[in-house]
PDB file of C-alpha atoms and ligand atoms in Angstrom:
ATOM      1  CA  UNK U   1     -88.871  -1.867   5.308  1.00  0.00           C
ATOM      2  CA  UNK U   2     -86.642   0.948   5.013  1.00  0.00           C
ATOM      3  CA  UNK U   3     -84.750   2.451   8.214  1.00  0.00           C
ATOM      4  CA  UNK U   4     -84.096   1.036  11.469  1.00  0.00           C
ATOM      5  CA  UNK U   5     -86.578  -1.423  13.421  1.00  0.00           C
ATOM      6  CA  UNK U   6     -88.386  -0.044  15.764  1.00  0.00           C
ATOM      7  CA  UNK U   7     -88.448  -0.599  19.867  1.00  0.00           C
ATOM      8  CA  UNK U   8     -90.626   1.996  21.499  1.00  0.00           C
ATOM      9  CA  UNK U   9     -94.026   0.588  21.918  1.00  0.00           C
ATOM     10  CA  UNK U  10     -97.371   1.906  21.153  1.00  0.00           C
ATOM     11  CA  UNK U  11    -100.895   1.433  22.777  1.00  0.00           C
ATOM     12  CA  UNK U  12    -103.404   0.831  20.463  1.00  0.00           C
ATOM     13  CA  UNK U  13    -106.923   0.890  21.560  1.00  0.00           C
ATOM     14  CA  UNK U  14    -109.377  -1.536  19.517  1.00  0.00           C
ATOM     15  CA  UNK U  15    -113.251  -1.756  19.902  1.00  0.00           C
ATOM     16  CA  UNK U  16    -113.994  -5.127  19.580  1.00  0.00           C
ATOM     17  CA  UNK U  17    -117.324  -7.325  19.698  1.00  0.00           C
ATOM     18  CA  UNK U  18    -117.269  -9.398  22.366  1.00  0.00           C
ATOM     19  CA  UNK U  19    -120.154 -11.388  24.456  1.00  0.00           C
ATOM     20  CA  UNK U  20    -118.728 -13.346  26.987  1.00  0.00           C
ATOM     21  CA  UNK U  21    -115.824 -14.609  28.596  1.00  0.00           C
ATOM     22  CA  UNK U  22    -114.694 -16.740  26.489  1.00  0.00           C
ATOM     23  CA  UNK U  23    -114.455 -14.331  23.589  1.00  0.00           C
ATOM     24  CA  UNK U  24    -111.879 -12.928  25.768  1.00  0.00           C
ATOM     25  CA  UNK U  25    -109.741 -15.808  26.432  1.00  0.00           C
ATOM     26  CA  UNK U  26    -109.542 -16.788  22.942  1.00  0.00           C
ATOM     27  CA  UNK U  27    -108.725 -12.975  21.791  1.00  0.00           C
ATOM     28  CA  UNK U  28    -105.873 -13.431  24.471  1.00  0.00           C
ATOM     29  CA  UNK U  29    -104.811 -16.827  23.067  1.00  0.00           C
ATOM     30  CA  UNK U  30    -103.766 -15.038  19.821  1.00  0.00           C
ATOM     31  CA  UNK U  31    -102.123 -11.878  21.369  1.00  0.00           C
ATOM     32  CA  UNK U  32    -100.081 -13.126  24.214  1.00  0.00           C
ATOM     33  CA  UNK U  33     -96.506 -14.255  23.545  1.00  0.00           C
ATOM     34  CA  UNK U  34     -96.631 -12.872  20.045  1.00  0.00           C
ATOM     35  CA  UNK U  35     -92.962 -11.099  18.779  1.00  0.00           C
ATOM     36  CA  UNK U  36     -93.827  -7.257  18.971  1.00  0.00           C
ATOM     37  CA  UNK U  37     -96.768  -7.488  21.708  1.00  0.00           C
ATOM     38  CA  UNK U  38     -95.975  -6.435  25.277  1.00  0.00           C
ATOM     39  CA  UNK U  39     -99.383  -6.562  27.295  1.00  0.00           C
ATOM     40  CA  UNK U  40    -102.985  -7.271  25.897  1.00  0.00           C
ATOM     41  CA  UNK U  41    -105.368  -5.861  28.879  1.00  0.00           C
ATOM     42  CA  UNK U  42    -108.767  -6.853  27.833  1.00  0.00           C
ATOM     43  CA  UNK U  43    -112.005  -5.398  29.266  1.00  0.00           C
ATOM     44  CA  UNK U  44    -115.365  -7.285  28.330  1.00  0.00           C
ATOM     45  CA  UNK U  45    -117.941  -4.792  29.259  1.00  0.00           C
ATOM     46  CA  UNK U  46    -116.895  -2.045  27.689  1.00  0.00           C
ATOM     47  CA  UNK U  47    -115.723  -3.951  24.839  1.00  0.00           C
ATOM     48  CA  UNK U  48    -112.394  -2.378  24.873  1.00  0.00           C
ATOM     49  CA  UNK U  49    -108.554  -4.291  23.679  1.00  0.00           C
ATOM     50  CA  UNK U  50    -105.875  -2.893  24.929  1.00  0.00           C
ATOM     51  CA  UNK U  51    -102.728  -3.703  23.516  1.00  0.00           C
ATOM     52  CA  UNK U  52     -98.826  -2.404  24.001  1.00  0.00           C
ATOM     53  CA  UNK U  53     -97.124  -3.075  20.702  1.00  0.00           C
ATOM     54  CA  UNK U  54     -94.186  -2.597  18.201  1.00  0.00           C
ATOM     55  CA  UNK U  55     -96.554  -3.833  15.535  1.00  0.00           C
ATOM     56  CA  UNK U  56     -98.613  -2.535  12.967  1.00  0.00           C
ATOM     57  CA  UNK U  57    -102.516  -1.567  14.055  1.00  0.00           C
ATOM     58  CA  UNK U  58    -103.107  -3.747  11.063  1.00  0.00           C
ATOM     59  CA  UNK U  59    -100.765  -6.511  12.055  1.00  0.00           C
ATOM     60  CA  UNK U  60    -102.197  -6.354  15.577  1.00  0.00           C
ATOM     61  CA  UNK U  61    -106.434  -5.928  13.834  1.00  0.00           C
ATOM     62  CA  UNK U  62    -105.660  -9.010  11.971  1.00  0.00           C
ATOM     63  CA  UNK U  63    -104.650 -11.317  14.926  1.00  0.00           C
ATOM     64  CA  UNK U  64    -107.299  -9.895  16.422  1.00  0.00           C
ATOM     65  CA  UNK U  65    -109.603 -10.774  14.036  1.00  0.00           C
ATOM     66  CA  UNK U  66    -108.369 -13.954  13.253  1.00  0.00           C
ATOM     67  CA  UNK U  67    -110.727 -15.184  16.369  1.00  0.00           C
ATOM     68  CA  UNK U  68    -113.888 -14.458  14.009  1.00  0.00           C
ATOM     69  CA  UNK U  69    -114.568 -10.750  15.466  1.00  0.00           C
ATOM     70  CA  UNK U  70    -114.395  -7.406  14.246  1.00  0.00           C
ATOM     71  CA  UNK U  71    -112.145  -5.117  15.485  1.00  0.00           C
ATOM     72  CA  UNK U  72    -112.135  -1.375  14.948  1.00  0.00           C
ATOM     73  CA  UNK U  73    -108.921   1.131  15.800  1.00  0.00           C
ATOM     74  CA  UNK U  74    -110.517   3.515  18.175  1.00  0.00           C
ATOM     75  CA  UNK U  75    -107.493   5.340  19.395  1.00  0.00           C
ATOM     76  CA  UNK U  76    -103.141   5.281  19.835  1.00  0.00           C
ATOM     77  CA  UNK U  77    -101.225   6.659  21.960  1.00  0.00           C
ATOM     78  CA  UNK U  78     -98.088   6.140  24.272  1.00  0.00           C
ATOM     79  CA  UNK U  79     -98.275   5.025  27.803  1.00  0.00           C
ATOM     80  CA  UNK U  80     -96.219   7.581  29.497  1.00  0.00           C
ATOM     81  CA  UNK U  81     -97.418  10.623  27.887  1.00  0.00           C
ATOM     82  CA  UNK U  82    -101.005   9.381  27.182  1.00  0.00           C
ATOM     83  CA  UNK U  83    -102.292  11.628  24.726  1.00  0.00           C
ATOM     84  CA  UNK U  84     -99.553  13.957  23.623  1.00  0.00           C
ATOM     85  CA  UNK U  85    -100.642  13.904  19.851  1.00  0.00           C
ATOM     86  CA  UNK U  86    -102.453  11.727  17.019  1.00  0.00           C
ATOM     87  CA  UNK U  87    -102.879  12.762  13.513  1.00  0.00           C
ATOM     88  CA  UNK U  88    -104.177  10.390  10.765  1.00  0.00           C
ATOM     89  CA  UNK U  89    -104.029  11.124   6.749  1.00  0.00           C
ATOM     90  CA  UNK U  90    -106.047   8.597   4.359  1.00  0.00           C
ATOM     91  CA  UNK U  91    -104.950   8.974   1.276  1.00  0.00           C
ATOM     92  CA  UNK U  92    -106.434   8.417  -2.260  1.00  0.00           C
ATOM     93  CA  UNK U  93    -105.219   9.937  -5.706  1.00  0.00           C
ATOM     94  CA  UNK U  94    -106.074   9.928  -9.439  1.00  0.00           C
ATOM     95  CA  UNK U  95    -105.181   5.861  -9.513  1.00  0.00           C
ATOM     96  CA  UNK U  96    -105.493   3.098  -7.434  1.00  0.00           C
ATOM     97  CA  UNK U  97    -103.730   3.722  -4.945  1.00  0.00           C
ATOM     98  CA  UNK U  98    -105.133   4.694  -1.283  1.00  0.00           C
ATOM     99  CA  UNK U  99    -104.193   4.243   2.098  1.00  0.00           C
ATOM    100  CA  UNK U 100    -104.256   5.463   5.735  1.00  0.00           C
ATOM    101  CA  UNK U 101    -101.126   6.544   7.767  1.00  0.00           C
ATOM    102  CA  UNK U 102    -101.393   7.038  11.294  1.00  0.00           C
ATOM    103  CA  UNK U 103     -98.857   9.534  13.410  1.00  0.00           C
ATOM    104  CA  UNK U 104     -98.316   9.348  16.915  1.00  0.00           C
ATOM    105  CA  UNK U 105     -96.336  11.449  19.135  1.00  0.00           C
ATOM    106  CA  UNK U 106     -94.811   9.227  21.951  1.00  0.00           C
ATOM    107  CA  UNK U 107     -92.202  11.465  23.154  1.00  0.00           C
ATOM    108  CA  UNK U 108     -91.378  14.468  22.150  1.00  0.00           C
ATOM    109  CA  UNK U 109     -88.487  12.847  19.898  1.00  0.00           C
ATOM    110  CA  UNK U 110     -89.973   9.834  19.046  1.00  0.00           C
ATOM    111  CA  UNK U 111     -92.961   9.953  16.007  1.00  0.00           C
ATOM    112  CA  UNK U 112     -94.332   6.835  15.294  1.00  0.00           C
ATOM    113  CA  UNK U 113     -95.367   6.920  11.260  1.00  0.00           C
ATOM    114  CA  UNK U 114     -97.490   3.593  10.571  1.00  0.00           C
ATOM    115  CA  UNK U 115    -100.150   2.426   8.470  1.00  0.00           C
ATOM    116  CA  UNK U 116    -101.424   0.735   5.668  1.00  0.00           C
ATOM    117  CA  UNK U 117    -101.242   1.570   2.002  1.00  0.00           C
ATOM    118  CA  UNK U 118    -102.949  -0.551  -0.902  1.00  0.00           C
ATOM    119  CA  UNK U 119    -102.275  -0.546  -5.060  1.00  0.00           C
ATOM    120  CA  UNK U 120     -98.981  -0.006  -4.429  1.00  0.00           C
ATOM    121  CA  UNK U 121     -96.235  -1.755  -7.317  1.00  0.00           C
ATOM    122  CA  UNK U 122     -94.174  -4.313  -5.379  1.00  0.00           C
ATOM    123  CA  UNK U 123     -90.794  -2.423  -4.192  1.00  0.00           C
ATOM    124  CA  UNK U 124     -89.815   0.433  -2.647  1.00  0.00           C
ATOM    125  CA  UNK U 125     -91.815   3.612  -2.814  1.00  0.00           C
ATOM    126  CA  UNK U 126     -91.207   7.279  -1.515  1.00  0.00           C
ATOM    127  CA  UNK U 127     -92.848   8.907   1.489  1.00  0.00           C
ATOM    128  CA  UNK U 128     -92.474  12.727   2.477  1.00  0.00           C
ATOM    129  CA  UNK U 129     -94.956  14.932   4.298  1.00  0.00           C
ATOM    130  CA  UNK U 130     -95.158  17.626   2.428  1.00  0.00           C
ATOM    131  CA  UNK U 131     -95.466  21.410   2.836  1.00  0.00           C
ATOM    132  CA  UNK U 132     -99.413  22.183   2.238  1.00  0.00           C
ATOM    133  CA  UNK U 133    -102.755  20.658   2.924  1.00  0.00           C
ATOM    134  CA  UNK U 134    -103.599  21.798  -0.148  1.00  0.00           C
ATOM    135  CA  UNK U 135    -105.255  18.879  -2.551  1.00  0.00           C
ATOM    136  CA  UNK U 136    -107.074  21.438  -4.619  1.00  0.00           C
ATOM    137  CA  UNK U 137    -105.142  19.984  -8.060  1.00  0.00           C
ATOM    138  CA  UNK U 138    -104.691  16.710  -6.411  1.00  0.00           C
ATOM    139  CA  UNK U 139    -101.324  15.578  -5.206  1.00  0.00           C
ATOM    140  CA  UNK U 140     -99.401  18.592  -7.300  1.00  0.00           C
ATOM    141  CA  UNK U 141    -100.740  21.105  -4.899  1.00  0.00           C
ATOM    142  CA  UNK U 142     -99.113  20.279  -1.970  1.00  0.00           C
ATOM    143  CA  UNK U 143     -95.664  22.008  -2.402  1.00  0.00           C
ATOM    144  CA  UNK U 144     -92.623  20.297  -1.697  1.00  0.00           C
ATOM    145  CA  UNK U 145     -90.986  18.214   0.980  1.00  0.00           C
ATOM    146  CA  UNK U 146     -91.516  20.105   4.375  1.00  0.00           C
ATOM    147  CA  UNK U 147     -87.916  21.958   5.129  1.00  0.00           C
ATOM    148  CA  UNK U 148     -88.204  24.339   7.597  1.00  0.00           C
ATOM    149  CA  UNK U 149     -84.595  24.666   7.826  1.00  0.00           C
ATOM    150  CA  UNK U 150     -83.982  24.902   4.252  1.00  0.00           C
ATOM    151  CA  UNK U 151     -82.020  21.235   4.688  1.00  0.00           C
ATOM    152  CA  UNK U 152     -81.168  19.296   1.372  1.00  0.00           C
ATOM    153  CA  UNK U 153     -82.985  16.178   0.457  1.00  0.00           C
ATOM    154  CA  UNK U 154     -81.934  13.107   2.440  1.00  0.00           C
ATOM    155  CA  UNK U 155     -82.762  10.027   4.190  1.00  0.00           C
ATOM    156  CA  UNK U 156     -84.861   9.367   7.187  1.00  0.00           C
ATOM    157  CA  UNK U 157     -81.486   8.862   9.682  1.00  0.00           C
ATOM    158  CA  UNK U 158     -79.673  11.671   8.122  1.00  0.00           C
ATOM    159  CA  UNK U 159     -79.267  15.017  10.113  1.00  0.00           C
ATOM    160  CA  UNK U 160     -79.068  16.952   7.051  1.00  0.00           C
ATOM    161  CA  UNK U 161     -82.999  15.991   5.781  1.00  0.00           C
ATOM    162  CA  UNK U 162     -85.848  17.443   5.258  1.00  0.00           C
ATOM    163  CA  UNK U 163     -88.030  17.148   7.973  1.00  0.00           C
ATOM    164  CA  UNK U 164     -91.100  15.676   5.824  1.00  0.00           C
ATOM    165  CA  UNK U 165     -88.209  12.442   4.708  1.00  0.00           C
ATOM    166  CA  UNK U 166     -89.622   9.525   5.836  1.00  0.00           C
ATOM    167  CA  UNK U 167     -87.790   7.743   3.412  1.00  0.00           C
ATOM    168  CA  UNK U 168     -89.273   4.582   1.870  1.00  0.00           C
ATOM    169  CA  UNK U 169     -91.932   1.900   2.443  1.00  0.00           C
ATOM    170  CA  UNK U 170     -91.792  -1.810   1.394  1.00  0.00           C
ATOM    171  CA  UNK U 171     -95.283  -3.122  -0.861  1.00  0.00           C
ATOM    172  CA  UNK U 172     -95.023  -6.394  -1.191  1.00  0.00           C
ATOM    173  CA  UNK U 173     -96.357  -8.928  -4.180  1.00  0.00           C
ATOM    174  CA  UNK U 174     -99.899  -8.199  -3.301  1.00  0.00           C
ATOM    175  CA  UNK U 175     -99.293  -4.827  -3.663  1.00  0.00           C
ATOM    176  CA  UNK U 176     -99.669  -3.554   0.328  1.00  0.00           C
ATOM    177  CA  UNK U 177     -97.292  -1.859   2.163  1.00  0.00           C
ATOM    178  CA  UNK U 178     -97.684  -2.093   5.917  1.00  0.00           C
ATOM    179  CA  UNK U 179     -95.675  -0.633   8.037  1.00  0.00           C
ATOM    180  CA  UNK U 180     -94.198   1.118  11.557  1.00  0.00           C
ATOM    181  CA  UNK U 181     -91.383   3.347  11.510  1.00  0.00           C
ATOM    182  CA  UNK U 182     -89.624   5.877  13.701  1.00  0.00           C
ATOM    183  CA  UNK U 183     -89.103   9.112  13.594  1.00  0.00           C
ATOM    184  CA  UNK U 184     -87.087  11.773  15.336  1.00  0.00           C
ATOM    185  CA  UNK U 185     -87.558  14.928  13.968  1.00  0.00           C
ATOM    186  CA  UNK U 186     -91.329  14.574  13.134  1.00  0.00           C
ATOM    187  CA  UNK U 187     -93.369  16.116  15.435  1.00  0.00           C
ATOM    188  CA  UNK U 188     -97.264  15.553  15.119  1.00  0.00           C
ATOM    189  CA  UNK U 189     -97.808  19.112  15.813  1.00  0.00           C
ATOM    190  CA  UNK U 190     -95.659  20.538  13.248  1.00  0.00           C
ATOM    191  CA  UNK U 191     -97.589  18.257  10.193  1.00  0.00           C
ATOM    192  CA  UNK U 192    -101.318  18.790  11.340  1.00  0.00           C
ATOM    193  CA  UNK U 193    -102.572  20.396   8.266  1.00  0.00           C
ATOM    194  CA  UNK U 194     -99.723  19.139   6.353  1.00  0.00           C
ATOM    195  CA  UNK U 195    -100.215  16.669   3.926  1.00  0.00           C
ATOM    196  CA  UNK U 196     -98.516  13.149   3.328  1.00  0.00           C
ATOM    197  CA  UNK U 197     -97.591  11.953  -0.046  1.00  0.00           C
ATOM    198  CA  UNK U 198     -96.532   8.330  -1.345  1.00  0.00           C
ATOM    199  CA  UNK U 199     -94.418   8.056  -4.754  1.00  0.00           C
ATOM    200  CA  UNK U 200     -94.456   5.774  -7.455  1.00  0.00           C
ATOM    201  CA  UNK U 201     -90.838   4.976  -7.332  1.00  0.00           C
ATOM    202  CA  UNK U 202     -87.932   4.281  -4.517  1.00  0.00           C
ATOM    203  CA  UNK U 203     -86.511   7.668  -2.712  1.00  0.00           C
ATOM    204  CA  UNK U 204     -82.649   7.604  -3.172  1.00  0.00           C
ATOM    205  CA  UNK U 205     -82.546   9.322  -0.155  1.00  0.00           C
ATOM    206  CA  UNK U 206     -79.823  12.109  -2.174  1.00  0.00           C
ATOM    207  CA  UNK U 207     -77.788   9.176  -2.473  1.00  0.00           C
ATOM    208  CA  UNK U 208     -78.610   8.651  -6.145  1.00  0.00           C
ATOM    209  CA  UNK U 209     -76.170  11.207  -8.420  1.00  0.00           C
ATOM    210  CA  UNK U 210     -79.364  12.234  -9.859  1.00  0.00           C
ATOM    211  CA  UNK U 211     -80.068  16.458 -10.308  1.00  0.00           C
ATOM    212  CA  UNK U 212     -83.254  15.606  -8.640  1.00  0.00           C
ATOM    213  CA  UNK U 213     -81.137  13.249  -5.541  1.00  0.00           C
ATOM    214  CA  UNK U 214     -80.462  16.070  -3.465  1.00  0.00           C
ATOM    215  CA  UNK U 215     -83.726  18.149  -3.937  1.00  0.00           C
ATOM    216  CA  UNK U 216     -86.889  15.367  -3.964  1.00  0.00           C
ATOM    217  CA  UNK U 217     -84.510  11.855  -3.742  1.00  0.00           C
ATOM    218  CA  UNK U 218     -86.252  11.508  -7.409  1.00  0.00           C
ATOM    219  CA  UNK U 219     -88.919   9.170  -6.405  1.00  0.00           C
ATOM    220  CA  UNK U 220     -91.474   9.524  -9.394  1.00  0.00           C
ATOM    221  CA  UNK U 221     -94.791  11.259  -9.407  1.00  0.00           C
ATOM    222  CA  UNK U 222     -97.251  11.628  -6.403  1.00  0.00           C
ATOM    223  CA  UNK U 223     -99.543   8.390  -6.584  1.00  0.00           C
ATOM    224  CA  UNK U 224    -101.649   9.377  -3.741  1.00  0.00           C
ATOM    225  CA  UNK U 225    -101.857  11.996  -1.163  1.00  0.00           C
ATOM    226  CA  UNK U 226    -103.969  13.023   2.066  1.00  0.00           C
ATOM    227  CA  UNK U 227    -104.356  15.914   4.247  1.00  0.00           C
ATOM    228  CA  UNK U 228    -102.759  15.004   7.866  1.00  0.00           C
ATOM    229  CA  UNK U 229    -105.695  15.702  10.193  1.00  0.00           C
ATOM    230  CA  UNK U 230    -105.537  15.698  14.057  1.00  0.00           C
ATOM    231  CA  UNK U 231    -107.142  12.081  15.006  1.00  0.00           C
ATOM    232  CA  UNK U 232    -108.181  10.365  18.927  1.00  0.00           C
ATOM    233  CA  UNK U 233    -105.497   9.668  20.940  1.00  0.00           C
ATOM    234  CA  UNK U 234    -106.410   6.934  23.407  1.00  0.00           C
ATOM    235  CA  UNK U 235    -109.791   6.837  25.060  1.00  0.00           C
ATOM    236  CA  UNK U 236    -111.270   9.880  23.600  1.00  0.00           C
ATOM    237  CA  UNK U 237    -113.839   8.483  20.977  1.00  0.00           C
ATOM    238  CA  UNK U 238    -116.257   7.943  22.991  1.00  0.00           C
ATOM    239  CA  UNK U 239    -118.856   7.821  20.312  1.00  0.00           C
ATOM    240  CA  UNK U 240    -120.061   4.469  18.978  1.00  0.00           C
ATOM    241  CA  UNK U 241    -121.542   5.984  15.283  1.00  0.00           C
ATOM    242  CA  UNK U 242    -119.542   8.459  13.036  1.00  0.00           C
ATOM    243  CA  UNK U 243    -120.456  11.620  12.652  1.00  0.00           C
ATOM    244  CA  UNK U 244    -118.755  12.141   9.358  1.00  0.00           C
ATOM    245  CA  UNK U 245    -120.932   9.614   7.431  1.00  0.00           C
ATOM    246  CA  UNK U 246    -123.316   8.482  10.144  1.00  0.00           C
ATOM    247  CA  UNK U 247    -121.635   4.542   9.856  1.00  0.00           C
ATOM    248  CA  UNK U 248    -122.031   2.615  12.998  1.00  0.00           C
ATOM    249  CA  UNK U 249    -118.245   2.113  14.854  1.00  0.00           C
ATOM    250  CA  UNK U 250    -118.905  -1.540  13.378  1.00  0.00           C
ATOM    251  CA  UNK U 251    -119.875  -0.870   9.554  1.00  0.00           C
ATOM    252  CA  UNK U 252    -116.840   1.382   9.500  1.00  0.00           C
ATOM    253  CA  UNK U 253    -114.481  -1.004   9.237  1.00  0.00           C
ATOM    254  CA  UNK U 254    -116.204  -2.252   5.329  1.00  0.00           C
ATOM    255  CA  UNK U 255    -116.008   0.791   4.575  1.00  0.00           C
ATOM    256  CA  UNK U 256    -112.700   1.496   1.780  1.00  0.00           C
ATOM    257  CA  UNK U 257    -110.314   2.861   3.579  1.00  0.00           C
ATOM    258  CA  UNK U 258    -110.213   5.879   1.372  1.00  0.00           C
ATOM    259  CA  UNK U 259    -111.510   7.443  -1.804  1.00  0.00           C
ATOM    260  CA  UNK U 260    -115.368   7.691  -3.618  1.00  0.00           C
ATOM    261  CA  UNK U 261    -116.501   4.463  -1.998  1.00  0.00           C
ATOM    262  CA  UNK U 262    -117.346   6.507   1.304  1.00  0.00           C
ATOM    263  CA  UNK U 263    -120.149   8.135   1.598  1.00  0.00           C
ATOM    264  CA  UNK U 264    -118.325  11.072   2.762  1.00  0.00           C
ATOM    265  CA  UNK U 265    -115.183  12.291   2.427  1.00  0.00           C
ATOM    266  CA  UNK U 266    -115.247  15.589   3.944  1.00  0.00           C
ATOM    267  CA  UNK U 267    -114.004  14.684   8.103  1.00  0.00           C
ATOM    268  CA  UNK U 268    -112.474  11.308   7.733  1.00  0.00           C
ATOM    269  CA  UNK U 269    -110.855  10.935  10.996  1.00  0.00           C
ATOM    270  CA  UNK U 270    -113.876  11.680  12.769  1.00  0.00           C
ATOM    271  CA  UNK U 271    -113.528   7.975  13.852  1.00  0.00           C
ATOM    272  CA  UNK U 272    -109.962   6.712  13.673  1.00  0.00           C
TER     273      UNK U 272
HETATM  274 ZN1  LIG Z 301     -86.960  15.618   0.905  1.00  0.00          ZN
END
């Protein structure tokens, strides 16, 4: 992964199946005294996980469901200012690739960017928020890197950026990138209604020499893109079936992440 590692932790609020106490001890068996995990609270009756984290949601669903039961992402957010802002984007585009990218405000200088992205060619790929929520000719409509200060093109620890410069994300050989990074001049309120794009090659982050370094960091064309859509913050999705496609909280999680294979497309973080 591209850019620093990140420290602040994260709560991430799962839904999980559980019937009895010993579901619980065994989810805790995977969770406790992993790398990246600071406290798993676990509450059977309301079959709610609780965990404080550096990792992925993925990295953190996976363990969790390693122990043979589902677990659904109901909700992120930061300990100390519980539910400052969440925004999610899913993205899809004219190929294979689709994703979702979760934001979370945990300060009001730290953004946390993570999520997973799928179809992806192994190596280094481009990520910007971009200027519109506007998808109506796919990823082309969505204007340019968001620079509300009329910056030049840079990389994600550069002051002179664009805002929307994430820089790059690592896919690996099976052609997923997961992952968590950091952000300072993000804020979740400025992108809601934004849109996120991922490119088909690596963002030179205006390092490159290239006429395009210093204006886009001449990452390729825009394999897939979402609209960045306010999502839950922690413990406000209450609601145990989806509005947007009427999917329990549990058949959700089969659902593709993204693209035709949902029924609906139209409010897809009604439940993330
Ligand atoms: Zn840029």
């Amino acid at each position: 992964m591209a850019g620093q590692q990140s420290t602040l932790p994260n709560l991430l609020e799962f839904a999980v199946q559980m019937s009895c106490e010993s579901c619980v001890q065994k989810i805790n068996s995977v969770l406790q005294g992993v790398s990246g995990i600071r406290s798993v609270k676990i509450n059977l009756e309301s079959e709610q996980v609780l965990v404080e984290t550096t990792l992925t949601s993925q990295e953190v669903q996976d363990l969790i469901e390693s122990t043979g039961r589902r677990a659904v992402l109901k909700g992120m957010g930061s300990d100390t200012l519980r539910n400052l802002e969440a925004a999610v984007a899913m993205l899809s585009g004219p190929g294979p690739v689709q994703g979702v990218v979760r934001f979370v405000q945990l300060t009001e200088e730290k953004c946390i960017v993570e999520g997973t992205i799928d179809g992806l060619n192994p190596g280094l790929h481009g990520l910007h928020v971009h200027e519109f929520g506007d998808l109506t000719d796919s990823c082309t409509s969505c204007g340019g890197h968001l620079n509300p200060y009329g910056k030049q093109h840079g990389g994600p620890r550069d002051a002179d950026r664009h805002v929307g410069d994430l820089g790059n994300i690592l896919a690996a050989e099976d052609c997923r990138a997961i992952f968590r990074l950091e952000d300072e001049q993000l804020k979740v309120w400025d992108i809601i209604g934004r849109s996120l794009v991922v490119d088909a090659e690596e963002d030179d982050l205006g390092r490159g020499g290239q006429p395009l370094s210093k204006l886009t960091g001449n990452s390729g064309e825009r394999l897939a893109c979402g609209i960045i859509a306010r999502s839950a913050g922690l413990f406000q999705n209450p609601k145990q079936i989806c509005a947007c496609d009427g999917v329990t909280l549990w058949e959700e999680r089969d659902k593709p992440i993204a693209g035709p294979g949902r029924k609906s497309t139209s409010k897809p973080s009604a439940n993330l």
